[in-house]
Coordinates of C-alpha atoms in Angstrom, one line a residue:
X1 CA -17.1 19.7 -13.4
X2 CA -17.0 16.0 -13.4
X3 CA -17.0 14.2 -16.8
X4 CA -16.9 10.7 -17.5
X5 CA -17.7 10.7 -21.1
X6 CA -15.6 7.9 -23.0
X7 CA -14.7 5.9 -19.9
X8 CA -15.6 2.5 -19.0
X9 CA -13.1 1.9 -16.1
X10 CA -15.1 -0.6 -14.0
X11 CA -16.8 -3.0 -16.5
X12 CA -15.1 -5.9 -15.1
X13 CA -12.9 -4.7 -12.5
X14 CA -14.8 -4.8 -9.2
X15 CA -15.8 -7.4 -6.4
X16 CA -18.9 -9.4 -7.3
X17 CA -20.4 -8.3 -4.0
X18 CA -20.0 -4.7 -4.8
X19 CA -21.0 -5.3 -8.5
X20 CA -24.4 -7.1 -7.1
X21 CA -25.1 -4.0 -4.7
X22 CA -24.5 -1.4 -7.5
X23 CA -26.5 -3.3 -10.2
X24 CA -29.5 -3.9 -7.8
X25 CA -29.0 -0.4 -6.4
X26 CA -28.5 -1.4 -2.7
X27 CA -26.6 0.4 0.1
X28 CA -23.7 0.9 0.4
X29 CA -22.5 0.4 -3.3
X30 CA -25.4 1.7 -5.3
X31 CA -23.8 4.2 -7.9
X32 CA -20.2 2.8 -7.4
X33 CA -19.4 2.3 -11.1
X34 CA -20.7 5.5 -12.5
X35 CA -19.0 7.4 -9.4
X36 CA -15.6 5.9 -10.0
X37 CA -16.0 6.5 -13.8
X38 CA -16.5 10.1 -13.2
X39 CA -13.3 10.7 -11.1
X40 CA -11.3 8.5 -13.4
X41 CA -12.7 10.6 -16.5
X42 CA -12.1 14.0 -14.5
X43 CA -8.6 13.3 -14.3
X44 CA -8.1 11.8 -17.8
X45 CA -9.4 15.1 -19.2
X46 CA -5.9 16.6 -17.7
X47 CA -3.1 14.7 -19.0
X48 CA 0.0 14.1 -16.9
X49 CA -1.5 15.4 -13.7
X50 CA -0.1 14.9 -10.2
X51 CA -2.5 12.9 -8.3
X52 CA -2.5 12.1 -4.8
X53 CA -4.7 9.0 -3.7
X54 CA -5.7 8.8 0.0
X55 CA -6.5 5.0 0.9
X56 CA -5.7 3.6 -2.5
X57 CA -6.2 0.0 -1.6
X58 CA -5.2 -2.6 -4.5
X59 CA -5.1 0.6 -6.7
X60 CA -7.8 -0.5 -9.2
X61 CA -8.1 3.0 -10.0
X62 CA -4.9 4.7 -9.7
X63 CA -3.0 2.0 -11.5
X64 CA -5.2 2.9 -14.6
X65 CA -4.1 6.6 -14.1
X66 CA -0.5 5.5 -13.6
X67 CA -0.7 3.8 -17.0
X68 CA -2.1 6.5 -18.7
X69 CA 0.9 8.7 -17.5
X70 CA -0.4 10.5 -14.5
X71 CA 2.3 10.9 -11.6
X72 CA 0.8 9.0 -8.7
X73 CA 1.3 9.4 -5.0
X74 CA -0.5 7.3 -2.5
X75 CA -1.3 7.0 1.1
X76 CA -2.5 3.6 2.7
X77 CA -2.3 2.2 5.9
X78 CA -1.9 -1.5 4.9
X79 CA 1.5 -2.7 4.1
X80 CA 0.0 -5.5 2.2
X81 CA -2.1 -3.0 -0.1
X82 CA 1.0 -1.0 -0.7
X83 CA 3.0 -4.1 -1.8
X84 CA 0.1 -4.9 -4.4
X85 CA -0.3 -1.4 -5.5
X86 CA 3.6 -1.2 -6.0
X87 CA 3.5 -4.2 -8.2
X88 CA 1.3 -2.4 -10.5
X89 CA 2.8 0.9 -10.2
X90 CA 6.5 0.5 -9.6
X91 CA 7.4 4.1 -9.8
X92 CA 4.7 5.6 -7.8
X93 CA 5.4 7.4 -4.6
X94 CA 3.4 5.1 -2.2
X95 CA 3.5 5.8 1.6
X96 CA 2.3 3.5 4.5
X97 CA 0.6 6.1 6.8
X98 CA -2.5 6.4 8.7
X99 CA -4.7 9.5 7.5
X100 CA -6.3 9.8 10.6
X101 CA -3.0 11.5 11.8
X102 CA -3.4 14.2 8.9
X103 CA -1.0 14.9 6.1
X104 CA 2.2 13.0 6.5
X105 CA 5.3 15.3 6.6
X106 CA 7.0 14.0 3.7
X107 CA 4.0 15.6 1.6
X108 CA 3.7 18.9 3.3
X109 CA 5.8 20.9 0.6
X110 CA 4.1 19.1 -2.4
X111 CA 1.4 20.1 -4.6
X112 CA -1.0 18.0 -6.6
X113 CA -3.4 18.6 -9.4
X114 CA -5.8 16.1 -8.0
X115 CA -6.4 14.8 -4.7
X116 CA -8.7 11.8 -4.5
X117 CA -10.2 9.6 -1.9
X118 CA -12.9 6.6 -2.6
X119 CA -14.8 4.9 0.1
X120 CA -12.1 5.7 2.7
X121 CA -12.8 9.0 4.5
X122 CA -15.9 7.6 6.5
X123 CA -13.7 6.5 8.8
X124 CA -12.9 9.9 10.0
X125 CA -15.1 11.8 12.5
X126 CA -17.1 14.9 11.0
X127 CA -14.7 17.4 12.8
X128 CA -11.7 15.2 11.6
X129 CA -13.0 15.4 8.1
X130 CA -12.9 19.1 8.1
X131 CA -9.6 19.5 9.7
X132 CA -8.1 16.9 7.1
X133 CA -9.7 18.5 4.2
X134 CA -8.4 21.9 5.4
X135 CA -5.0 20.3 5.4
X136 CA -5.3 18.9 1.9
X137 CA -6.4 22.2 0.6
X138 CA -2.8 23.2 1.4
X139 CA -1.6 20.8 -1.2
X140 CA -3.6 21.5 -3.8
X141 CA -2.5 23.2 -7.2
X142 CA -4.3 26.5 -7.9
X143 CA -6.5 25.0 -10.5
X144 CA -6.7 21.6 -8.8
X145 CA -9.4 19.7 -7.4
X146 CA -10.2 17.5 -4.4
X147 CA -12.5 14.6 -5.3
X148 CA -14.0 12.5 -2.6
X149 CA -16.3 9.5 -3.7
X150 CA -18.1 7.9 -0.9
X151 CA -21.3 7.1 0.7
X152 CA -22.5 10.5 1.4
X153 CA -25.7 12.7 1.3
X154 CA -27.0 16.1 0.5
X155 CA -28.7 16.7 3.8
X156 CA -28.8 15.1 7.2
X157 CA -32.4 14.1 6.5
X158 CA -31.4 12.2 3.4
X159 CA -28.9 10.2 5.6
X160 CA -31.6 9.4 8.1
X161 CA -34.1 8.4 5.6
X162 CA -31.3 6.0 4.1
X163 CA -30.4 4.7 7.6
X164 CA -34.1 3.8 8.3
X165 CA -34.7 2.1 5.1
X166 CA -31.4 0.1 5.4
X167 CA -32.4 -1.4 8.9
X168 CA -29.8 -3.8 10.2
X169 CA -27.5 -3.4 7.3
X170 CA -26.7 -0.1 7.9
X171 CA -22.9 0.1 9.2
X172 CA -22.9 2.0 12.5
X173 CA -19.1 2.0 12.5
X174 CA -18.8 4.3 9.5
X175 CA -19.6 8.1 9.6
X176 CA -20.8 9.3 6.4
X177 CA -20.6 12.7 4.8
X178 CA -23.4 15.3 4.8
X179 CA -22.6 17.6 2.1
X180 CA -24.7 20.6 3.4
X181 CA -22.9 20.2 6.8
X182 CA -19.6 20.1 5.5
X183 CA -20.1 22.8 3.1
X184 CA -21.4 25.0 6.0
X185 CA -18.2 24.4 7.8
X186 CA -15.7 24.8 4.9
X187 CA -17.4 27.3 2.3
X188 CA -15.3 30.4 3.9
X189 CA -12.3 28.6 2.5
X190 CA -13.0 26.8 -0.8
X191 CA -15.6 26.2 -3.4
X192 CA -17.7 22.9 -3.2
X193 CA -20.0 21.0 -5.4
X194 CA -22.1 17.7 -4.8
X195 CA -22.5 15.3 -7.6
X196 CA -25.3 12.7 -6.7
X197 CA -24.9 9.2 -8.2
X198 CA -27.4 7.3 -6.1
X199 CA -29.6 7.6 -3.0
X200 CA -26.4 7.0 -1.2
X201 CA -23.4 8.0 -3.1
X202 CA -21.8 10.9 -4.5
X203 CA -18.6 12.9 -5.3
X204 CA -17.6 16.0 -3.3
X205 CA -15.6 18.3 -5.4
X206 CA -13.6 20.8 -3.6
X207 CA -11.6 23.7 -5.1
X208 CA -9.7 26.7 -3.7
X209 CA -11.6 29.8 -3.5

């Protein structure tokens, strides 16, 4: 269960354009701060966890977890992002890797208490999302959780309504999660829940069956 009680990670730590979209409840970042706080709070409720962050960027989230004593492993395609993140987390295990290729060989025998990804996996096709999440389940500790925070929707009709309302601001290059469709394909292998934070954002929580 997601829990963000007592945490205020994002009060002054995100880009002005993201802040404006969040505070004015605009696509694509409406609900951003609450979403990120919820993921942060869930991990903080389990001290000294092993965390894999996929597409960590400048490590605004993971650096805070690192400072709190969690063991951080991260994947990012950008060498520049890795350099920035390494300056904040010198002992973290940061790998340059294109996650569209799946799980890197270096991680296939490891396990993690939390596998997280925020605003990154929408670059995968729907089929690739399913395949990648199935791979990630193999890295998950028995009581662990995959937490995916992104632009996502409970149903296809909710996505289409948002797309129509957004008009030309809708990003046609991104492929957003539809929870009901993902659940239909993955439910034989895992337990799933959807936590909505705005009309266009939510966290998909995935655990082993």
